Every structure is written in structure tokens, then in C-alpha cells.
mmCIF file of C-alpha atoms and ligand atoms in Angstrom:
data_model
loop_
_atom_site.group_PDB
_atom_site.id
_atom_site.type_symbol
_atom_site.label_atom_id
_atom_site.label_comp_id
_atom_site.label_asym_id
_atom_site.label_seq_id
_atom_site.Cartn_x
_atom_site.Cartn_y
_atom_site.Cartn_z
ATOM 1 C CA MET A 1 11.910 -29.446 -2.974
ATOM 2 C CA ALA A 2 8.111 -29.640 -2.980
ATOM 3 C CA ALA A 3 5.708 -30.706 -5.733
ATOM 4 C CA ARG A 4 5.192 -28.387 -8.674
ATOM 5 C CA ILE A 5 1.691 -26.907 -9.057
ATOM 6 C CA ARG A 6 -0.257 -28.370 -11.976
ATOM 7 C CA LYS A 7 -3.788 -27.183 -11.281
ATOM 8 C CA ALA A 8 -5.221 -23.676 -11.119
ATOM 9 C CA VAL A 9 -8.605 -22.531 -9.832
ATOM 10 C CA PHE A 10 -10.409 -19.529 -11.311
ATOM 11 C CA PRO A 11 -13.418 -18.306 -9.322
ATOM 12 C CA VAL A 12 -15.654 -16.754 -11.983
ATOM 13 C CA ALA A 13 -19.116 -16.978 -10.439
ATOM 14 C CA GLY A 14 -19.393 -13.302 -9.389
ATOM 15 C CA LEU A 15 -22.120 -11.027 -10.726
ATOM 16 C CA GLY A 16 -19.898 -8.165 -11.880
ATOM 17 C CA THR A 17 -22.423 -5.511 -10.896
ATOM 18 C CA ARG A 18 -19.834 -2.710 -11.173
ATOM 19 C CA PHE A 19 -19.827 -3.139 -14.930
ATOM 20 C CA LEU A 20 -23.585 -3.095 -15.499
ATOM 21 C CA PRO A 21 -25.159 -2.748 -17.989
ATOM 22 C CA ALA A 22 -22.335 -4.471 -19.975
ATOM 23 C CA THR A 23 -22.345 -7.401 -17.536
ATOM 24 C CA LYS A 24 -26.072 -7.935 -18.027
ATOM 25 C CA THR A 25 -25.123 -10.346 -20.803
ATOM 26 C CA VAL A 26 -21.300 -10.496 -20.778
ATOM 27 C CA PRO A 27 -19.602 -11.940 -17.682
ATOM 28 C CA LYS A 28 -17.035 -9.479 -16.314
ATOM 29 C CA GLU A 29 -14.261 -12.031 -16.921
ATOM 30 C CA MET A 30 -15.059 -11.724 -20.633
ATOM 31 C CA LEU A 31 -14.518 -7.948 -20.764
ATOM 32 C CA PRO A 32 -11.483 -7.345 -22.983
ATOM 33 C CA ILE A 33 -8.202 -5.572 -22.589
ATOM 34 C CA ILE A 34 -7.589 -4.844 -26.289
ATOM 35 C CA ASP A 35 -8.466 -8.195 -27.888
ATOM 36 C CA ARG A 36 -8.254 -10.732 -25.078
ATOM 37 C CA PRO A 37 -10.800 -11.211 -22.303
ATOM 38 C CA LEU A 38 -9.618 -10.756 -18.705
ATOM 39 C CA ILE A 39 -9.875 -14.497 -18.083
ATOM 40 C CA GLN A 40 -7.339 -15.168 -20.856
ATOM 41 C CA TYR A 41 -4.686 -13.077 -19.101
ATOM 42 C CA ALA A 42 -5.111 -15.158 -15.922
ATOM 43 C CA VAL A 43 -5.185 -18.432 -17.882
ATOM 44 C CA ASP A 44 -1.984 -17.576 -19.756
ATOM 45 C CA GLU A 45 -0.286 -16.718 -16.471
ATOM 46 C CA ALA A 46 -1.316 -20.100 -14.989
ATOM 47 C CA ILE A 47 -0.106 -22.013 -18.043
ATOM 48 C CA GLU A 48 3.208 -20.166 -17.961
ATOM 49 C CA ALA A 49 3.557 -21.199 -14.308
ATOM 50 C CA GLY A 50 3.235 -24.862 -15.373
ATOM 51 C CA CYS A 51 -0.493 -25.556 -14.879
ATOM 52 C CA ASP A 52 -2.189 -27.980 -17.251
ATOM 53 C CA THR A 53 -5.556 -28.331 -15.507
ATOM 54 C CA LEU A 54 -7.676 -25.208 -15.235
ATOM 55 C CA VAL A 55 -10.673 -25.367 -12.930
ATOM 56 C CA PHE A 56 -13.330 -22.717 -13.473
ATOM 57 C CA ILE A 57 -15.791 -22.195 -10.651
ATOM 58 C CA THR A 58 -18.762 -20.796 -12.432
ATOM 59 C CA ASN A 59 -22.516 -20.393 -12.023
ATOM 60 C CA ARG A 60 -25.310 -21.697 -14.172
ATOM 61 C CA TYR A 61 -25.725 -18.403 -16.044
ATOM 62 C CA LYS A 62 -22.138 -18.051 -17.193
ATOM 63 C CA HIS A 63 -22.169 -20.041 -20.402
ATOM 64 C CA ALA A 64 -19.934 -17.504 -22.120
ATOM 65 C CA VAL A 65 -16.831 -18.576 -20.168
ATOM 66 C CA ALA A 66 -17.325 -22.271 -20.981
ATOM 67 C CA ASP A 67 -18.159 -21.448 -24.616
ATOM 68 C CA TYR A 68 -14.995 -19.373 -24.889
ATOM 69 C CA PHE A 69 -12.782 -22.309 -23.864
ATOM 70 C CA ASP A 70 -14.665 -24.787 -26.022
ATOM 71 C CA LYS A 71 -13.343 -25.727 -29.472
ATOM 72 C CA ALA A 72 -14.890 -23.536 -32.198
ATOM 73 C CA TYR A 73 -14.898 -26.004 -35.122
ATOM 74 C CA GLU A 74 -16.885 -23.879 -37.532
ATOM 75 C CA LEU A 75 -14.875 -20.714 -36.888
ATOM 76 C CA GLU A 76 -11.567 -22.589 -37.167
ATOM 77 C CA HIS A 77 -12.689 -24.165 -40.421
ATOM 78 C CA LYS A 78 -13.681 -20.784 -41.882
ATOM 79 C CA LEU A 79 -10.406 -19.123 -40.850
ATOM 80 C CA GLU A 80 -8.442 -22.016 -42.312
ATOM 81 C CA ARG A 81 -10.338 -21.909 -45.606
ATOM 82 C CA SER A 82 -9.844 -18.167 -45.978
ATOM 83 C CA GLY A 83 -6.131 -18.429 -45.148
ATOM 84 C CA LYS A 84 -6.382 -16.350 -41.952
ATOM 85 C CA LEU A 85 -3.728 -18.436 -40.277
ATOM 86 C CA GLU A 86 -2.624 -15.864 -37.725
ATOM 87 C CA GLN A 87 -6.177 -15.550 -36.382
ATOM 88 C CA LEU A 88 -6.566 -19.326 -36.495
ATOM 89 C CA GLU A 89 -3.523 -19.664 -34.248
ATOM 90 C CA LEU A 90 -4.989 -17.128 -31.799
ATOM 91 C CA VAL A 91 -8.287 -18.980 -31.601
ATOM 92 C CA ARG A 92 -6.593 -22.372 -31.170
ATOM 93 C CA ASN A 93 -4.246 -21.104 -28.475
ATOM 94 C CA VAL A 94 -7.043 -19.978 -26.180
ATOM 95 C CA LEU A 95 -6.287 -23.395 -24.644
ATOM 96 C CA PRO A 96 -2.964 -24.750 -25.924
ATOM 97 C CA PRO A 97 -2.597 -28.506 -26.583
ATOM 98 C CA GLY A 98 -2.161 -30.497 -23.383
ATOM 99 C CA VAL A 99 -4.152 -28.062 -21.236
ATOM 100 C CA ARG A 100 -7.639 -29.057 -20.084
ATOM 101 C CA ALA A 101 -10.476 -26.992 -18.700
ATOM 102 C CA VAL A 102 -12.810 -28.305 -16.005
ATOM 103 C CA PHE A 103 -16.007 -26.512 -15.032
ATOM 104 C CA VAL A 104 -17.530 -26.759 -11.593
ATOM 105 C CA THR A 105 -20.807 -25.054 -10.767
ATOM 106 C CA GLN A 106 -21.037 -23.073 -7.551
ATOM 107 C CA ALA A 107 -24.733 -23.433 -6.796
ATOM 108 C CA GLU A 108 -24.871 -20.528 -4.337
ATOM 109 C CA ALA A 109 -22.691 -17.412 -4.157
ATOM 110 C CA LEU A 110 -21.399 -18.002 -0.632
ATOM 111 C CA GLY A 111 -18.014 -16.287 -1.009
ATOM 112 C CA LEU A 112 -14.486 -16.767 -2.338
ATOM 113 C CA GLY A 113 -13.625 -19.439 0.252
ATOM 114 C CA HIS A 114 -16.679 -21.445 -0.771
ATOM 115 C CA ALA A 115 -15.789 -21.060 -4.463
ATOM 116 C CA VAL A 116 -12.312 -22.501 -3.819
ATOM 117 C CA LEU A 117 -13.819 -25.340 -1.778
ATOM 118 C CA CYS A 118 -15.924 -26.290 -4.816
ATOM 119 C CA ALA A 119 -12.641 -27.323 -6.543
ATOM 120 C CA LYS A 120 -11.694 -29.832 -3.816
ATOM 121 C CA GLU A 121 -12.536 -33.036 -5.735
ATOM 122 C CA VAL A 122 -10.730 -31.892 -8.892
ATOM 123 C CA ILE A 123 -7.605 -30.760 -7.010
ATOM 124 C CA GLY A 124 -7.179 -33.775 -4.709
ATOM 125 C CA ASN A 125 -4.114 -33.897 -2.488
ATOM 126 C CA GLU A 126 -1.612 -31.580 -4.160
ATOM 127 C CA PRO A 127 -0.618 -27.910 -4.019
ATOM 128 C CA PHE A 128 -2.586 -25.714 -6.397
ATOM 129 C CA ALA A 129 -3.007 -22.120 -7.547
ATOM 130 C CA VAL A 130 -5.936 -19.717 -7.217
ATOM 131 C CA LEU A 131 -6.112 -16.768 -9.610
ATOM 132 C CA LEU A 132 -8.701 -14.003 -9.363
ATOM 133 C CA PRO A 133 -9.097 -12.784 -12.950
ATOM 134 C CA ASP A 134 -10.053 -9.250 -11.815
ATOM 135 C CA ASP A 135 -6.434 -8.774 -10.814
ATOM 136 C CA VAL A 136 -4.426 -8.471 -14.002
ATOM 137 C CA ILE A 137 -0.667 -8.421 -13.428
ATOM 138 C CA TRP A 138 1.525 -6.961 -16.111
ATOM 139 C CA ASN A 139 5.208 -7.825 -16.154
ATOM 140 C CA ARG A 140 7.849 -7.946 -18.869
ATOM 141 C CA GLY A 141 9.632 -10.848 -17.166
ATOM 142 C CA PRO A 142 8.106 -14.032 -15.701
ATOM 143 C CA GLY A 143 4.455 -13.734 -14.653
ATOM 144 C CA ALA A 144 3.520 -13.287 -10.998
ATOM 145 C CA LEU A 145 2.250 -16.863 -10.582
ATOM 146 C CA LYS A 146 5.432 -18.316 -12.112
ATOM 147 C CA GLN A 147 7.487 -16.313 -9.596
ATOM 148 C CA MET A 148 5.300 -17.602 -6.759
ATOM 149 C CA ALA A 149 5.277 -21.219 -8.007
ATOM 150 C CA ASP A 150 9.091 -21.197 -8.030
ATOM 151 C CA ALA A 151 9.144 -19.813 -4.475
ATOM 152 C CA ALA A 152 6.559 -22.381 -3.311
ATOM 153 C CA GLN A 153 8.449 -25.241 -4.884
ATOM 154 C CA ALA A 154 11.668 -24.201 -3.168
ATOM 155 C CA THR A 155 10.154 -24.101 0.337
ATOM 156 C CA GLY A 156 7.052 -26.311 0.191
ATOM 157 C CA ALA A 157 5.084 -23.532 1.903
ATOM 158 C CA SER A 158 1.880 -21.893 0.666
ATOM 159 C CA VAL A 159 2.546 -18.517 -0.955
ATOM 160 C CA ILE A 160 0.240 -15.509 -1.226
ATOM 161 C CA ALA A 161 0.838 -12.501 -3.463
ATOM 162 C CA VAL A 162 0.991 -9.127 -1.722
ATOM 163 C CA GLN A 163 1.579 -5.518 -2.595
ATOM 164 C CA ASP A 164 1.816 -2.309 -0.595
ATOM 165 C CA VAL A 165 -1.332 -0.176 -0.625
ATOM 166 C CA PRO A 166 -2.071 3.224 0.908
ATOM 167 C CA LYS A 167 -3.263 2.793 4.495
ATOM 168 C CA GLU A 168 -6.710 4.252 3.720
ATOM 169 C CA GLN A 169 -7.369 1.387 1.290
ATOM 170 C CA THR A 170 -6.906 -1.542 3.702
ATOM 171 C CA GLY A 171 -10.696 -1.988 3.877
ATOM 172 C CA SER A 172 -10.707 -3.268 0.282
ATOM 173 C CA TYR A 173 -8.218 -6.128 0.808
ATOM 174 C CA GLY A 174 -7.006 -9.011 2.873
ATOM 175 C CA ILE A 175 -4.148 -7.510 4.931
ATOM 176 C CA VAL A 176 -1.189 -9.468 6.310
ATOM 177 C CA ALA A 177 1.327 -9.058 9.118
ATOM 178 C CA THR A 178 4.702 -10.637 8.360
ATOM 179 C CA GLN A 179 8.058 -11.406 9.910
ATOM 180 C CA ASN A 180 11.548 -11.977 8.491
ATOM 181 C CA PHE A 181 10.720 -10.285 5.206
ATOM 182 C CA ASP A 182 13.668 -10.431 2.825
ATOM 183 C CA ALA A 183 13.608 -8.693 -0.559
ATOM 184 C CA ARG A 184 10.541 -10.609 -1.794
ATOM 185 C CA GLN A 185 9.245 -12.991 0.840
ATOM 186 C CA GLY A 186 8.240 -13.092 4.476
ATOM 187 C CA ARG A 187 6.323 -15.415 6.781
ATOM 188 C CA ILE A 188 2.738 -14.384 7.447
ATOM 189 C CA THR A 189 1.935 -14.134 11.145
ATOM 190 C CA ALA A 190 -1.610 -12.783 10.774
ATOM 191 C CA ILE A 191 -4.137 -12.147 8.008
ATOM 192 C CA VAL A 192 -7.396 -10.204 8.249
ATOM 193 C CA GLU A 193 -10.095 -9.655 5.624
ATOM 194 C CA LYS A 194 -10.818 -6.005 4.814
ATOM 195 C CA PRO A 195 -9.832 -4.352 8.118
ATOM 196 C CA LYS A 196 -10.451 -0.648 8.699
ATOM 197 C CA PRO A 197 -7.186 1.348 8.498
ATOM 198 C CA GLU A 198 -7.101 1.941 12.261
ATOM 199 C CA VAL A 199 -7.017 -1.806 13.021
ATOM 200 C CA ALA A 200 -5.086 -3.064 9.947
ATOM 201 C CA PRO A 201 -1.918 -4.954 10.951
ATOM 202 C CA SER A 202 0.056 -3.347 8.071
ATOM 203 C CA ASN A 203 -0.524 -1.929 4.622
ATOM 204 C CA LEU A 204 0.568 -5.124 2.865
ATOM 205 C CA ALA A 205 -2.457 -6.238 0.848
ATOM 206 C CA VAL A 206 -3.335 -9.627 -0.618
ATOM 207 C CA VAL A 207 -3.532 -9.624 -4.414
ATOM 208 C CA GLY A 208 -5.528 -12.320 -6.241
ATOM 209 C CA ARG A 209 -2.805 -14.963 -6.658
ATOM 210 C CA TYR A 210 -2.364 -17.822 -4.218
ATOM 211 C CA VAL A 211 -0.364 -21.066 -4.169
ATOM 212 C CA LEU A 212 -2.015 -23.210 -1.518
ATOM 213 C CA ASN A 213 -1.361 -26.553 0.081
ATOM 214 C CA PRO A 214 -4.387 -28.893 -0.046
ATOM 215 C CA GLY A 215 -4.796 -28.751 3.753
ATOM 216 C CA ILE A 216 -6.753 -25.546 3.059
ATOM 217 C CA PHE A 217 -9.818 -27.596 1.981
ATOM 218 C CA GLU A 218 -10.431 -29.151 5.387
ATOM 219 C CA LEU A 219 -10.146 -25.675 6.918
ATOM 220 C CA LEU A 220 -12.554 -24.200 4.370
ATOM 221 C CA GLU A 221 -15.082 -26.894 5.233
ATOM 222 C CA ASN A 222 -15.010 -25.630 8.803
ATOM 223 C CA THR A 223 -14.969 -21.906 8.036
ATOM 224 C CA THR A 224 -18.092 -20.005 9.024
ATOM 225 C CA PRO A 225 -19.229 -16.834 7.228
ATOM 226 C CA GLY A 226 -16.978 -13.853 8.006
ATOM 227 C CA ALA A 227 -16.632 -10.356 6.506
ATOM 228 C CA GLY A 228 -19.671 -9.458 4.378
ATOM 229 C CA GLY A 229 -21.445 -12.641 5.556
ATOM 230 C CA GLU A 230 -19.307 -14.701 3.124
ATOM 231 C CA ILE A 231 -17.108 -17.761 3.587
ATOM 232 C CA GLN A 232 -13.737 -16.075 3.245
ATOM 233 C CA LEU A 233 -10.575 -17.689 1.886
ATOM 234 C CA THR A 234 -8.687 -15.272 4.142
ATOM 235 C CA ASP A 235 -10.240 -16.811 7.285
ATOM 236 C CA ALA A 236 -9.182 -20.339 6.298
ATOM 237 C CA ILE A 237 -5.657 -19.048 5.574
ATOM 238 C CA ALA A 238 -5.633 -17.477 9.053
ATOM 239 C CA THR A 239 -6.067 -20.996 10.493
ATOM 240 C CA LEU A 240 -3.628 -22.580 8.014
ATOM 241 C CA LEU A 241 -0.821 -20.288 9.121
ATOM 242 C CA GLN A 242 -1.185 -21.511 12.700
ATOM 243 C CA ARG A 243 -0.419 -25.030 11.468
ATOM 244 C CA GLU A 244 2.215 -24.466 8.803
ATOM 245 C CA THR A 245 4.301 -21.763 7.157
ATOM 246 C CA VAL A 246 2.437 -19.469 4.787
ATOM 247 C CA ASN A 247 4.587 -16.896 3.005
ATOM 248 C CA ALA A 248 3.680 -13.511 1.581
ATOM 249 C CA TYR A 249 5.340 -12.821 -1.752
ATOM 250 C CA ARG A 250 5.928 -9.318 -3.085
ATOM 251 C CA PHE A 251 5.857 -10.160 -6.793
ATOM 252 C CA GLN A 252 7.550 -8.278 -9.580
ATOM 253 C CA GLY A 253 4.996 -6.627 -11.872
ATOM 254 C CA THR A 254 2.187 -4.092 -11.875
ATOM 255 C CA ARG A 255 -1.271 -5.150 -10.767
ATOM 256 C CA PHE A 256 -4.396 -3.579 -12.202
ATOM 257 C CA ASP A 257 -7.693 -3.959 -10.395
ATOM 258 C CA CYS A 258 -9.866 -4.693 -13.406
ATOM 259 C CA GLY A 259 -12.864 -5.130 -11.148
ATOM 260 C CA THR A 260 -13.086 -1.315 -11.195
ATOM 261 C CA HIS A 261 -13.632 1.073 -14.097
ATOM 262 C CA ILE A 262 -10.407 2.962 -13.559
ATOM 263 C CA GLY A 263 -8.376 -0.236 -13.151
ATOM 264 C CA LEU A 264 -9.638 -1.590 -16.455
ATOM 265 C CA ILE A 265 -8.844 1.715 -18.160
ATOM 266 C CA GLU A 266 -5.360 1.750 -16.630
ATOM 267 C CA ALA A 267 -4.701 -1.835 -17.764
ATOM 268 C CA THR A 268 -5.893 -1.038 -21.272
ATOM 269 C CA ILE A 269 -3.562 1.958 -21.456
ATOM 270 C CA ARG A 270 -0.607 -0.090 -20.190
ATOM 271 C CA TYR A 271 -1.144 -2.981 -22.608
ATOM 272 C CA ALA A 272 -1.709 -0.577 -25.487
ATOM 273 C CA LEU A 273 1.480 1.384 -24.754
ATOM 274 C CA ASP A 274 3.416 -1.880 -24.515
ATOM 275 C CA HIS A 275 1.791 -3.431 -27.610
ATOM 276 C CA GLU A 276 3.971 -4.438 -30.542
ATOM 277 C CA LYS A 277 1.663 -2.910 -33.169
ATOM 278 C CA LEU A 278 -0.440 -0.386 -31.244
ATOM 279 C CA SER A 279 2.173 1.323 -29.098
ATOM 280 C CA ASP A 280 3.009 4.279 -31.390
ATOM 281 C CA SER A 281 -0.563 5.155 -32.292
ATOM 282 C CA ALA A 282 -1.745 4.667 -28.694
ATOM 283 C CA ARG A 283 0.930 7.093 -27.470
ATOM 284 C CA GLN A 284 0.008 9.599 -30.163
ATOM 285 C CA LEU A 285 -3.711 9.505 -29.537
ATOM 286 C CA MET A 286 -3.211 9.876 -25.780
ATOM 287 C CA GLN A 287 -1.086 12.955 -26.373
ATOM 288 C CA ASN A 288 -3.730 14.307 -28.758
ATOM 289 C CA ALA A 289 -6.534 13.677 -26.303
ATOM 290 C CA LEU A 290 -4.635 15.384 -23.467
ATOM 291 C CA ALA A 291 -3.721 18.331 -25.677
ATOM 292 C CA GLU A 292 -7.300 18.774 -26.925
ATOM 293 C CA LEU A 293 -8.775 18.578 -23.448
ATOM 294 C CA GLY A 294 -6.053 20.892 -22.141
ATOM 295 C CA VAL A 295 -6.989 23.528 -24.753
ATOM 296 C CA GLU A 296 -10.660 23.279 -23.838
ATOM 297 C CA ASP A 297 -9.815 23.639 -20.160
ATOM 298 C CA LEU A 298 -8.144 26.957 -20.895
ATOM 299 C CA GLU A 299 -11.141 28.362 -22.746
HETATM 300 C C1 G1P B 301 -10.598 -10.800 -2.594
HETATM 301 C C2 G1P B 301 -10.014 -11.330 -1.289
HETATM 302 C C3 G1P B 301 -9.111 -10.282 -0.654
HETATM 303 C C4 G1P B 301 -8.044 -9.846 -1.636
HETATM 304 C C5 G1P B 301 -8.685 -9.376 -2.964
HETATM 305 C C6 G1P B 301 -7.617 -9.115 -4.017
HETATM 306 O O1 G1P B 301 -11.482 -9.743 -2.280
HETATM 307 O O2 G1P B 301 -11.060 -11.699 -0.414
HETATM 308 O O3 G1P B 301 -8.499 -10.815 0.500
HETATM 309 O O4 G1P B 301 -7.254 -8.808 -1.086
HETATM 310 O O5 G1P B 301 -9.582 -10.355 -3.487
HETATM 311 O O6 G1P B 301 -8.157 -8.644 -5.202
HETATM 312 P P1 G1P B 301 -12.554 -9.138 -3.342
HETATM 313 O O7 G1P B 301 -11.804 -8.090 -4.105
HETATM 314 O O8 G1P B 301 -13.003 -10.274 -4.193
HETATM 315 O O9 G1P B 301 -13.630 -8.561 -2.497
#
């Protein structure tokens, strides 16, 4: 039985150009699905998996993320005085008691691998999680990271989330080759960043959830720029798996790529349809919208 993960890294230094002009002033991690920013979904998943130290790799322009996790004394006081206790609870639980946030500045945008390396001093010598907040994973049961943390604890190996994608999309993902895949898990034998379909080793794509052993840091320090001229986490993992077991984990849940317009729309629809209070009206208005557009199409 290996150590339980306690620390989670959130790379949030990206520019979010796909969502301009909104991301001119609002970091993409702060875009909401209903009433919670994307980063909150990832944070909640990490806390559920047992993490109590959240490490945000940010850049000097992204004050909004740090402000969001800071205590809002004045707001809390106002909500308390006006008896809005439900809202007060929501604001306080952005970071539940016992969970701390650490902010590390990534001075230059040198890639995902470099962003993870920036967390080295805070992580130290223990297994840790990496969550990419663009990937929102919806599940009615345990969250994806909790499933992976349990698997990692049982074997002591690093674990990377994967899902099947259509072959023509391999160029958008890290792609793995595996062996001995049982229902959920298999050993990774190769990993390549964004291969063209004709050279992709499979159509099993890396999704933004990783449980990594700390040996990855030394490898990241020696990783040279790869795909897109960036220091890739995938390249360091490719070396790690030559030294120790790294497993791919086909998690239970649906992943939405909220780094794209359609992914964010899809996630919003899913959370609305599954929402305690909004479900009925969301269903109704979607039917109405489809019916109205359908009628116009016929005209
Ligand atoms: C990153 C990783 C890639 C992974 C993807 C998942 O790419 O480099 O291996 O498949 O996240 O979302 P990005 O989408 O940041 O270019």
C-alpha cells in the first residue's frame, strides 16, 4: 500500500485565447458552469480525493484566481448580517476548513511540464495529483481523481486518466499504448504528445488528471522542449515509464473539454439537466428552443 496523495497541482497560467474577448479580463478557469467557476470543479474533485494542499501555478496577471480563493471578510459579514446563510456557506466552502491554497508564479509560459516543475518545492518527496481545470469530469459516483487515487494507493504506481477518442482526434491529445488492460487499468508502454492519426499508437487519449510519483520532477528538469516548442509533461512521463510502472486508468464519468466553446456548452447542459433545482426548467427550455428552431427550419 503506497502513500495517499495529499497535494494537487493546478496549472492555471494559460492565456485562454479561445475565449477572447471574455478572457481579456477573466481567466478562463474563472468561466462558470452555472454558478461555479471551472477551477472550483477541479478543486472539489481534488478535495474529495483527499487533497488538503492545493498548488496553483499561475502568472502575474491572474489575480482573479488568487482573489477567488482568498477569504472575503466583507462579503461574508454582509451575507451573515442579512441572514443569507445558504450563500454564506457557499462562499465559505470555496476552500473548506483544513484545506490550504499555495500560489506559485510561472514566470514564463514554457509548457505544461514546466508548470508542473514549478510545484517541485511545495510537493517535496511524495506522490501528488495534477488536474487540468479545462477538463471537467462529471460523474454521479466518486470523482475521477478519487478513483485514480485509490488505484494509485493500491499499486504505488503513477496513474494517468485516459479515454477513447476518435482516431482523427489523436493530434489534440497525449496518446498512450498499453498492455494487460483489465476493465479499468493497464500498464503504459509508450506515450506520445499529439501524434497525427497515422502514427498514433492507439486512440486512448490522456485526459487532464494525473497521479504522479515525485521522480517526475528530476525528469522534468532534464526535459527539452518537444511538441509545440513546449516542455511537455508527456515527454517526462515517457521517460518515467522506462524506470517504473505507469498505469493508464479509464475512469468512470463523462469528460467535457471546457477549453472549447462546444465543450463548455455541453458541460453547462449536463450540469443543468442534472441540477436539483434547474433540471425541470432546463429540460423544458431546451425542448422549447429545439421546437422553435425546428419550426423556423421548415419555413
Ligand atoms: C494537455 C496535455 C495532453 C492531454 C491534454 C488533456 O494538452 O499535454 O497530453 O491529452 O492536456 O486535456 P493541452 O490540451 O493543454 O494542449
